mmCIF file of N, CA and C in Angstrom:
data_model
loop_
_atom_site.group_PDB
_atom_site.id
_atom_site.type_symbol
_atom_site.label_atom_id
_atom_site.label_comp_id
_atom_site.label_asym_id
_atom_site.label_seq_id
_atom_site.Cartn_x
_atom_site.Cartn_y
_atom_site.Cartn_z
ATOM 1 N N UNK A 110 0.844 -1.172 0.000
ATOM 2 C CA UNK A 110 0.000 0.000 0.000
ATOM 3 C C UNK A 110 0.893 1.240 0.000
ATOM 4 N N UNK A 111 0.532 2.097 -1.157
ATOM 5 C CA UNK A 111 1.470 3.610 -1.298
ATOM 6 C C UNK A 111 0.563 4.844 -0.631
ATOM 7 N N UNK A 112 0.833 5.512 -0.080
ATOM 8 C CA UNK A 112 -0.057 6.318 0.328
ATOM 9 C C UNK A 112 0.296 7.509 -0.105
ATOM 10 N N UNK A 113 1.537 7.684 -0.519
ATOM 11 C CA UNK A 113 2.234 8.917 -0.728
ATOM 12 C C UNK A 113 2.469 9.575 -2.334
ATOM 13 N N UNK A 114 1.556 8.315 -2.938
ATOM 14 C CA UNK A 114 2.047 8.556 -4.281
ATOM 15 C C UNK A 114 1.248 9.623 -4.989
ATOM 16 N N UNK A 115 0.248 10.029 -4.689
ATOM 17 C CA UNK A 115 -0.262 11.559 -5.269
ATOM 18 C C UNK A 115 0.507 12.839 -4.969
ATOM 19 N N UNK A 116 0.955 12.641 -3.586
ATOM 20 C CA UNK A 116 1.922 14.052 -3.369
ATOM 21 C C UNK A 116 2.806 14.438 -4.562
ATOM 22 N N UNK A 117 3.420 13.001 -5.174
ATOM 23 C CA UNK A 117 4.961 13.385 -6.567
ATOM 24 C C UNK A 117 3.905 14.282 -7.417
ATOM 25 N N UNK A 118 2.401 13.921 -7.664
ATOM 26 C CA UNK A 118 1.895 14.978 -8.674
ATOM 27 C C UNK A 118 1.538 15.885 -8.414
ATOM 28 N N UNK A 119 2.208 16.263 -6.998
ATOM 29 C CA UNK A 119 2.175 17.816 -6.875
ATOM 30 C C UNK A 119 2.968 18.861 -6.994
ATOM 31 N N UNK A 120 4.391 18.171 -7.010
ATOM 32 C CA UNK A 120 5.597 18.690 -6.885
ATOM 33 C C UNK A 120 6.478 18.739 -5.515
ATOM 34 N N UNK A 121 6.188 17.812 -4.853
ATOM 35 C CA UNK A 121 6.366 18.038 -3.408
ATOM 36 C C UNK A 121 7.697 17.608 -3.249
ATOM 37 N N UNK A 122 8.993 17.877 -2.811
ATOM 38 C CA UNK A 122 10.000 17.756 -3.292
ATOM 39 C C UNK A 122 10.467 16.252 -2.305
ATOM 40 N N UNK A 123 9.941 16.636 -0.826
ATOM 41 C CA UNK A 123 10.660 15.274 -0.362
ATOM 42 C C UNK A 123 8.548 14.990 0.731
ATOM 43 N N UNK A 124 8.838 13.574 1.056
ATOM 44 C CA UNK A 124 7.259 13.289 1.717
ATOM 45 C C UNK A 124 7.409 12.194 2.595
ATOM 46 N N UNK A 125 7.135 12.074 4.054
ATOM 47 C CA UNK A 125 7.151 11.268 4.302
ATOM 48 C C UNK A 125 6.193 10.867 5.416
ATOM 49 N N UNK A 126 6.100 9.485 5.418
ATOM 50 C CA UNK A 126 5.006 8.779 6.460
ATOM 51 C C UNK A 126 6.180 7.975 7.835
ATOM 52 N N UNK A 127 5.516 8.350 8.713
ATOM 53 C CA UNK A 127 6.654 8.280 9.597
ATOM 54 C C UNK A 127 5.915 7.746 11.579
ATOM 55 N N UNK A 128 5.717 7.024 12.130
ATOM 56 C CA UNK A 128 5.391 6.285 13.179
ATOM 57 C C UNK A 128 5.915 7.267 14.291
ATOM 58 N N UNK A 129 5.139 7.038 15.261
ATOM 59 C CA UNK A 129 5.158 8.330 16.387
ATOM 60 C C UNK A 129 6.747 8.284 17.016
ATOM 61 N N UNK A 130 7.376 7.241 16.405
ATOM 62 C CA UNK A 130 9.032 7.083 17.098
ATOM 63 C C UNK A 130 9.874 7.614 15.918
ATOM 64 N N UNK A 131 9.373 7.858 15.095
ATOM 65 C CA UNK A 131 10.268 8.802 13.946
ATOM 66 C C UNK A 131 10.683 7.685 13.044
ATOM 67 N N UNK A 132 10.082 6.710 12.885
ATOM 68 C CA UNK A 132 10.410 5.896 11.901
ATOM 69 C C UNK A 132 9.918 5.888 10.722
ATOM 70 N N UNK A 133 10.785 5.837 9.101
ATOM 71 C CA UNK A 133 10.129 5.876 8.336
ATOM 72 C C UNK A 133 9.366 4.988 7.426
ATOM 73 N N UNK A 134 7.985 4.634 7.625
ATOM 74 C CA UNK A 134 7.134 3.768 7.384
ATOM 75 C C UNK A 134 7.234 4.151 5.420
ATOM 76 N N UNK A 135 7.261 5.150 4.975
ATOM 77 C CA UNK A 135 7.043 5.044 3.353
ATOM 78 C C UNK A 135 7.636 6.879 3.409
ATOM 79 N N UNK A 136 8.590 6.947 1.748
ATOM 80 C CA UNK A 136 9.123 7.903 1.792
ATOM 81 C C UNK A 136 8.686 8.155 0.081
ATOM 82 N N UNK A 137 8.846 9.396 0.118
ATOM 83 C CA UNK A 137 8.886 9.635 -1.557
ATOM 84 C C UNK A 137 9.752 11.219 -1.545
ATOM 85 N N UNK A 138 10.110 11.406 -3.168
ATOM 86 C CA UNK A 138 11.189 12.654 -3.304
ATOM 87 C C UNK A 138 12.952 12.162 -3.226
ATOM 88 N N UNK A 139 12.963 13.509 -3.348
ATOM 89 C CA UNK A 139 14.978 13.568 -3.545
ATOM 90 C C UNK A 139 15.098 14.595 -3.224
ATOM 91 N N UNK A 140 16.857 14.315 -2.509
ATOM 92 C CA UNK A 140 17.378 16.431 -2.026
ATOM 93 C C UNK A 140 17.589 15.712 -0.855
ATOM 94 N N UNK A 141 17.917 17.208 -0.219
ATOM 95 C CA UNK A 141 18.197 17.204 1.393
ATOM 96 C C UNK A 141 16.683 18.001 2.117
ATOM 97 N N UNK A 142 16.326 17.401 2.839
ATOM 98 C CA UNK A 142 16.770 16.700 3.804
ATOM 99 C C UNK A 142 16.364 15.309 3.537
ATOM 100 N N UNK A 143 16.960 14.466 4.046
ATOM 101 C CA UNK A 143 16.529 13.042 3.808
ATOM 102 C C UNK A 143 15.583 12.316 4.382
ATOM 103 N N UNK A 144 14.988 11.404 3.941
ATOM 104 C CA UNK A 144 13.571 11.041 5.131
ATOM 105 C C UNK A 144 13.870 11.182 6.074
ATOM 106 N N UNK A 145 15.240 10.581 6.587
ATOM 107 C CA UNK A 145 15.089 9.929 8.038
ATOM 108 C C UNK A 145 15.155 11.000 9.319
ATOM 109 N N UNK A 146 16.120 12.114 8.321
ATOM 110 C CA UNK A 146 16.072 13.437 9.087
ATOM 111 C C UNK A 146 14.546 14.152 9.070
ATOM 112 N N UNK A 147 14.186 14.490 7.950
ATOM 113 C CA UNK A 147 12.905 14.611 7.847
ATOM 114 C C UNK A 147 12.019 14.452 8.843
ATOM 115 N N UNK A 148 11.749 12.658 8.998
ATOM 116 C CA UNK A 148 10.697 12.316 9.608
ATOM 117 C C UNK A 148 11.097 12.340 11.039
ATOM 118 N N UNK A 149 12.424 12.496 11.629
ATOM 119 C CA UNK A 149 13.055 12.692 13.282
ATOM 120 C C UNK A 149 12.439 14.203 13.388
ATOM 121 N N UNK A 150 12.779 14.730 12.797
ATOM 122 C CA UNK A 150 12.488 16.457 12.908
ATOM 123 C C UNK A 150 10.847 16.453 13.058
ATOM 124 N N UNK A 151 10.454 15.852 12.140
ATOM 125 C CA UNK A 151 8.682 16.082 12.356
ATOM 126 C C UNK A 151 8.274 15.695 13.304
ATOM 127 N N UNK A 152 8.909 14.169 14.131
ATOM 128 C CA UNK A 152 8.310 13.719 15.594
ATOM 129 C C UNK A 152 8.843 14.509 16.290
ATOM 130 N N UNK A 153 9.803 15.018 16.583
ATOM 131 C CA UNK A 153 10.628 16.224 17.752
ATOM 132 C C UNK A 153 9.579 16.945 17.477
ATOM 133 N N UNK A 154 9.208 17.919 16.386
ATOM 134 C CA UNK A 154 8.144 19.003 16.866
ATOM 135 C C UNK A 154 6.918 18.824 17.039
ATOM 136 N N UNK A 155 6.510 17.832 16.826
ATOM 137 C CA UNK A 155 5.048 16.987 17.266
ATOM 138 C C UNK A 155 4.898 16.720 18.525
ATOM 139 N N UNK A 156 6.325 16.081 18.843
ATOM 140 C CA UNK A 156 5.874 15.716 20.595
ATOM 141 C C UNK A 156 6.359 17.141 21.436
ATOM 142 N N UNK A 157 6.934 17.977 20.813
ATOM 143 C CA UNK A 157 7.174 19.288 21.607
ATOM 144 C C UNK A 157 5.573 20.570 21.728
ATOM 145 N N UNK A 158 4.925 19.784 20.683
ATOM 146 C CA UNK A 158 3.571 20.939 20.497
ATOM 147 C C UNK A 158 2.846 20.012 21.126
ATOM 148 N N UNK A 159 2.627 18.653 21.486
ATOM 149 C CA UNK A 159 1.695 17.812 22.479
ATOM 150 C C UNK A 159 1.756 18.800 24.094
ATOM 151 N N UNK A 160 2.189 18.837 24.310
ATOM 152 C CA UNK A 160 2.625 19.527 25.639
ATOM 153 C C UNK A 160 1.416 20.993 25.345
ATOM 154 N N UNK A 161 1.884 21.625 24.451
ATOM 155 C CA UNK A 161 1.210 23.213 24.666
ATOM 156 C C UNK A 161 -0.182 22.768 24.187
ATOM 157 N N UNK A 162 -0.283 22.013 23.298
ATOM 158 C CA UNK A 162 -1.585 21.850 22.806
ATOM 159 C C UNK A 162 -2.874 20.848 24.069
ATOM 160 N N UNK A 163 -1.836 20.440 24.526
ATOM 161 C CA UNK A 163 -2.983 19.375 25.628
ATOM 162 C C UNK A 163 -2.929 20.990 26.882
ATOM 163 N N UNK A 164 -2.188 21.906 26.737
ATOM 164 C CA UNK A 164 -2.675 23.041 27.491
ATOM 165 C C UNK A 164 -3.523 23.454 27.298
ATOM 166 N N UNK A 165 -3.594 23.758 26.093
ATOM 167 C CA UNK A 165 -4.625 24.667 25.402
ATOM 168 C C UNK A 165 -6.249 23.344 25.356
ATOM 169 N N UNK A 166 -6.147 22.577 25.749
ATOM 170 C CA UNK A 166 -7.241 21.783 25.292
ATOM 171 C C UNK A 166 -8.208 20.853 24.473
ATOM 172 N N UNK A 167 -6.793 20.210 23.662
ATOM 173 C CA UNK A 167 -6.915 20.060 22.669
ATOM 174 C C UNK A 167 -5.745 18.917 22.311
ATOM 175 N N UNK A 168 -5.852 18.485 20.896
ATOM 176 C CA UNK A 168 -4.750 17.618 20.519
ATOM 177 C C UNK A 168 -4.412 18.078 19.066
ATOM 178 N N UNK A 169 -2.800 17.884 19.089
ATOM 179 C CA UNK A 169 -2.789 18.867 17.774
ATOM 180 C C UNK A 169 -2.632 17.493 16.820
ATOM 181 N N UNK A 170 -2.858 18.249 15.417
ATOM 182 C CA UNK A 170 -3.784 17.851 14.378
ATOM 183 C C UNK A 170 -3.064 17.577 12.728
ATOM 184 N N UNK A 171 -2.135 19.319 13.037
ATOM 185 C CA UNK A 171 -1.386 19.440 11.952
ATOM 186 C C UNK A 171 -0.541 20.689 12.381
ATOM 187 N N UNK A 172 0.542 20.897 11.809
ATOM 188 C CA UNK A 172 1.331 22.025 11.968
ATOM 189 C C UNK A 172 2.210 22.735 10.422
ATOM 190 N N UNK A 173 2.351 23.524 10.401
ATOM 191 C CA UNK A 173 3.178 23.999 8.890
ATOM 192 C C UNK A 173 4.278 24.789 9.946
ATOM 193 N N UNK A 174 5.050 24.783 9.273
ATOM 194 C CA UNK A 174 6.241 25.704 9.341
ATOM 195 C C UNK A 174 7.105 26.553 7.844
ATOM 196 N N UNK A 175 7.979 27.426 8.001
ATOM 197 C CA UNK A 175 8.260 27.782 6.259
ATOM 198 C C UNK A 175 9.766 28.592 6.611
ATOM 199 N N UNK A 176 10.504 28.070 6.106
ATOM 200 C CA UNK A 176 12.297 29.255 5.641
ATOM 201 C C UNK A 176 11.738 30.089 4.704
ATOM 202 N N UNK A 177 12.533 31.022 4.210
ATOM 203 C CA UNK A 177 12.460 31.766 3.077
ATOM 204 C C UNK A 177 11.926 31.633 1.834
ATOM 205 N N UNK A 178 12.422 30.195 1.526
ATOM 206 C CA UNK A 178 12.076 29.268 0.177
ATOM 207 C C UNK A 178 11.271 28.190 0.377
ATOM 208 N N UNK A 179 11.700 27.479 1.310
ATOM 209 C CA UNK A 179 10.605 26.177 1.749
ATOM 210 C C UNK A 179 9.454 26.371 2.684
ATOM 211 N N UNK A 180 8.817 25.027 2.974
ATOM 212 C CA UNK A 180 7.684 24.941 3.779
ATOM 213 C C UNK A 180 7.346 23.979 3.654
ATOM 214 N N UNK A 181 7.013 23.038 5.121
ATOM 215 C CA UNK A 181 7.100 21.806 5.607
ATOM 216 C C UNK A 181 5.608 22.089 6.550
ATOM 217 N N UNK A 182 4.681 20.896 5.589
ATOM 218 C CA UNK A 182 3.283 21.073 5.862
ATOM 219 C C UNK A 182 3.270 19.169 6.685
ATOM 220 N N UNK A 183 2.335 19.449 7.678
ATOM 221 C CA UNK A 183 2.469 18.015 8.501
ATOM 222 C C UNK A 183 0.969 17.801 8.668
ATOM 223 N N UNK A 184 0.272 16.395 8.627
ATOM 224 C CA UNK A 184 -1.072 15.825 9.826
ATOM 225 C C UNK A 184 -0.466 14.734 10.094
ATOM 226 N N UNK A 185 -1.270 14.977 11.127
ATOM 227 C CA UNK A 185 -1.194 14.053 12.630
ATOM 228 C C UNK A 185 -2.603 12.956 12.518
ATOM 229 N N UNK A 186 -2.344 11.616 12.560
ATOM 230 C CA UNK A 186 -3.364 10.714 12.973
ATOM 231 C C UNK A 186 -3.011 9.701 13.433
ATOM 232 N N UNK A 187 -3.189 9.877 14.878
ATOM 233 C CA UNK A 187 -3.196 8.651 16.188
ATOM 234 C C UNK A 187 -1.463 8.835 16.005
ATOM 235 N N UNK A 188 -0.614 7.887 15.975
ATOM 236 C CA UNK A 188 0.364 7.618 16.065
ATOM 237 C C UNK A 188 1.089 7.715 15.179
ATOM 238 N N UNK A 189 0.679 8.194 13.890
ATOM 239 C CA UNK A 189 1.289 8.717 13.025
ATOM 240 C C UNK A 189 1.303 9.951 12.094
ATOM 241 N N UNK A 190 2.175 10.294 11.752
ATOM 242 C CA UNK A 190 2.844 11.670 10.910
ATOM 243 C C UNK A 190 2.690 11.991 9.462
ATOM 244 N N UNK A 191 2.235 12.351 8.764
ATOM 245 C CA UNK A 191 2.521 12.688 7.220
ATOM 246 C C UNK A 191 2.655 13.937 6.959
ATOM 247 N N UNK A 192 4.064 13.840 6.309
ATOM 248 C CA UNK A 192 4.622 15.762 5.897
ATOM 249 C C UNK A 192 5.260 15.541 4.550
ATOM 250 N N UNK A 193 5.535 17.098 4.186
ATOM 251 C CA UNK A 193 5.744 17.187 2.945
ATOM 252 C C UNK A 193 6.792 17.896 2.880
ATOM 253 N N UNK A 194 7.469 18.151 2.153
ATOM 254 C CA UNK A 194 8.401 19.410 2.071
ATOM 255 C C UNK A 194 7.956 19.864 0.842
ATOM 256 N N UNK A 195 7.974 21.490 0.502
ATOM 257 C CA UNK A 195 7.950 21.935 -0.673
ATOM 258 C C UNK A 195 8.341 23.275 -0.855
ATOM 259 N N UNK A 196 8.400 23.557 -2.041
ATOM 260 C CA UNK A 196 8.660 25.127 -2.102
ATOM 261 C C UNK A 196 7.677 26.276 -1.854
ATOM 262 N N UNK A 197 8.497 27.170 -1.381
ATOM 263 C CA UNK A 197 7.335 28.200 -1.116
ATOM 264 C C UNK A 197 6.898 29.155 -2.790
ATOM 265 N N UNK A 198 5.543 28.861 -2.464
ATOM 266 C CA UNK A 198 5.010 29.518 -3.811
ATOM 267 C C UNK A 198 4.069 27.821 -3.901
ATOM 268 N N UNK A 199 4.672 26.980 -3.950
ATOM 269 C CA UNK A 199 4.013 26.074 -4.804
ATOM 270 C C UNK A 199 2.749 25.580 -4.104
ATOM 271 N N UNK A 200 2.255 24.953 -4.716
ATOM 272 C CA UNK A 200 0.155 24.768 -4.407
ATOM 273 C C UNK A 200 0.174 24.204 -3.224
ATOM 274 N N UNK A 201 0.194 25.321 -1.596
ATOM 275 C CA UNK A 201 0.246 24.701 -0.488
ATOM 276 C C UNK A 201 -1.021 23.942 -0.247
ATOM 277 N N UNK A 202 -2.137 24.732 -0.566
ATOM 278 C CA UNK A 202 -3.872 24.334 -0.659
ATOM 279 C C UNK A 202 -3.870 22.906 -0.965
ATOM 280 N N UNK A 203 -3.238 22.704 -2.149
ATOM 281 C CA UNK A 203 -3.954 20.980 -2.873
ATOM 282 C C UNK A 203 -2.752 20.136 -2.229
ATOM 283 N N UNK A 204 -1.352 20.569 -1.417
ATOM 284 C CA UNK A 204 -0.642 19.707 -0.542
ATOM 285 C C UNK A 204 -1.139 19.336 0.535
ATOM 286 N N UNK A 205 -1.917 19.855 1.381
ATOM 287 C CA UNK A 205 -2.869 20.229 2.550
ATOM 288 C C UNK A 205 -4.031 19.230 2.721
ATOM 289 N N UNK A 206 -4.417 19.250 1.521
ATOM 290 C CA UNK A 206 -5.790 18.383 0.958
ATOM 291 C C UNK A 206 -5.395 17.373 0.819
ATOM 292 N N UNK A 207 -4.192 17.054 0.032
ATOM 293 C CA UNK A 207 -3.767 15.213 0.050
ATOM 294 C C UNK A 207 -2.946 14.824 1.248
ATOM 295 N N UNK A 208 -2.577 15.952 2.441
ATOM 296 C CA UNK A 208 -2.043 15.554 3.124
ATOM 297 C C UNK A 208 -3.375 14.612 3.927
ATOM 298 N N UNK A 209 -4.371 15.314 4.379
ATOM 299 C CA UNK A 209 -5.655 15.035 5.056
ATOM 300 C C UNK A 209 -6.365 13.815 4.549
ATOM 301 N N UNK A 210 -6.399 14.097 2.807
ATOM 302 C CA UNK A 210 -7.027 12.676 2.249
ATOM 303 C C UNK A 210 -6.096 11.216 2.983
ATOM 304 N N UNK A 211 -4.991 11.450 3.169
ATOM 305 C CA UNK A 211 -3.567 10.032 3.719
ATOM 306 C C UNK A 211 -3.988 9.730 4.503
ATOM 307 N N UNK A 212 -4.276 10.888 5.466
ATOM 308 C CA UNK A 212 -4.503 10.661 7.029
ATOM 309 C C UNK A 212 -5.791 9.900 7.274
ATOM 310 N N UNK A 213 -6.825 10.258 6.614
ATOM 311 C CA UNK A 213 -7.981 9.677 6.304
ATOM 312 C C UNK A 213 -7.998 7.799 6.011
ATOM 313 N N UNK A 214 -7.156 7.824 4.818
ATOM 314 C CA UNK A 214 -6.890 6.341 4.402
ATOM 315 C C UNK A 214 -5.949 6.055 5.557
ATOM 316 N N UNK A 215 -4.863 6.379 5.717
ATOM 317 C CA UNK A 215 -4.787 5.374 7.373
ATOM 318 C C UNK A 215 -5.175 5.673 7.982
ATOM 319 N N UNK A 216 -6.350 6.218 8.628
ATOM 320 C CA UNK A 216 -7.505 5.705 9.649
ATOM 321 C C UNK A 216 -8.246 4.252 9.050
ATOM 322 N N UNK A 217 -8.318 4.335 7.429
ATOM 323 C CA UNK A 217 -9.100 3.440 6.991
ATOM 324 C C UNK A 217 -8.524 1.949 7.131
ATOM 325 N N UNK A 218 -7.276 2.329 7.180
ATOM 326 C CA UNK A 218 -6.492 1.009 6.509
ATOM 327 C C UNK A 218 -5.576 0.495 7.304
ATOM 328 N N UNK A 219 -5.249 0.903 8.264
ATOM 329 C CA UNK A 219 -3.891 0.883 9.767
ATOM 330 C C UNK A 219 -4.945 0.573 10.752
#
């Protein structure tokens, strides 16, 4: 099962699916950063926003972040991660949307 394979027709440069221990369950793309960094970096700031977000009342869901040029769009479901890397400018909206559709199918399918 690919879950990641609509993101390449977005342009998404690196993508990955990644288990609440930072492991990478399915990767797609090329460049730096590499999944494995990738998907460590996405659980570090996931379990660092669990903390403020169970303050606030809540459980977080999804997070974006952005450099100058890039932007690293993430959802959250149950125990696992799906993020993207991409350029800034490029179609954050329809990255967003297939990020959510993933998350959706593994609820369906995990």
């Amino acid at each position: 099962m690919r879950f990641l394979e609509g993101l390449e027709a977005l342009g998404v440069q690196r993508a990955v699916l990644t288990s609440g221990d930072g492991l990478v369950i399915e990767s797609t793309g090329k460049g730096s950063p590499g999944a494995d960094l990738l998907a460590s970096e996405l659980v570090t700031i996931w379990k660092t926003m669990r903390v403020i977000s169970t303050n606030l009342g809540g459980e977080i869901r999804r997070f974006t972040f952005a450099t100058e040029h890039k932007e690293v769009l993430a959802v959250l479901h149950g125990t696992y991660c799906v993020g993207a890397l991409i350029e800034k400018g490029n179609s954050r909206q329809a990255v967003g949307k297939e990020l959510v559709q993933i998350a959706g199918r593994l609820a369906a399918e995990l």
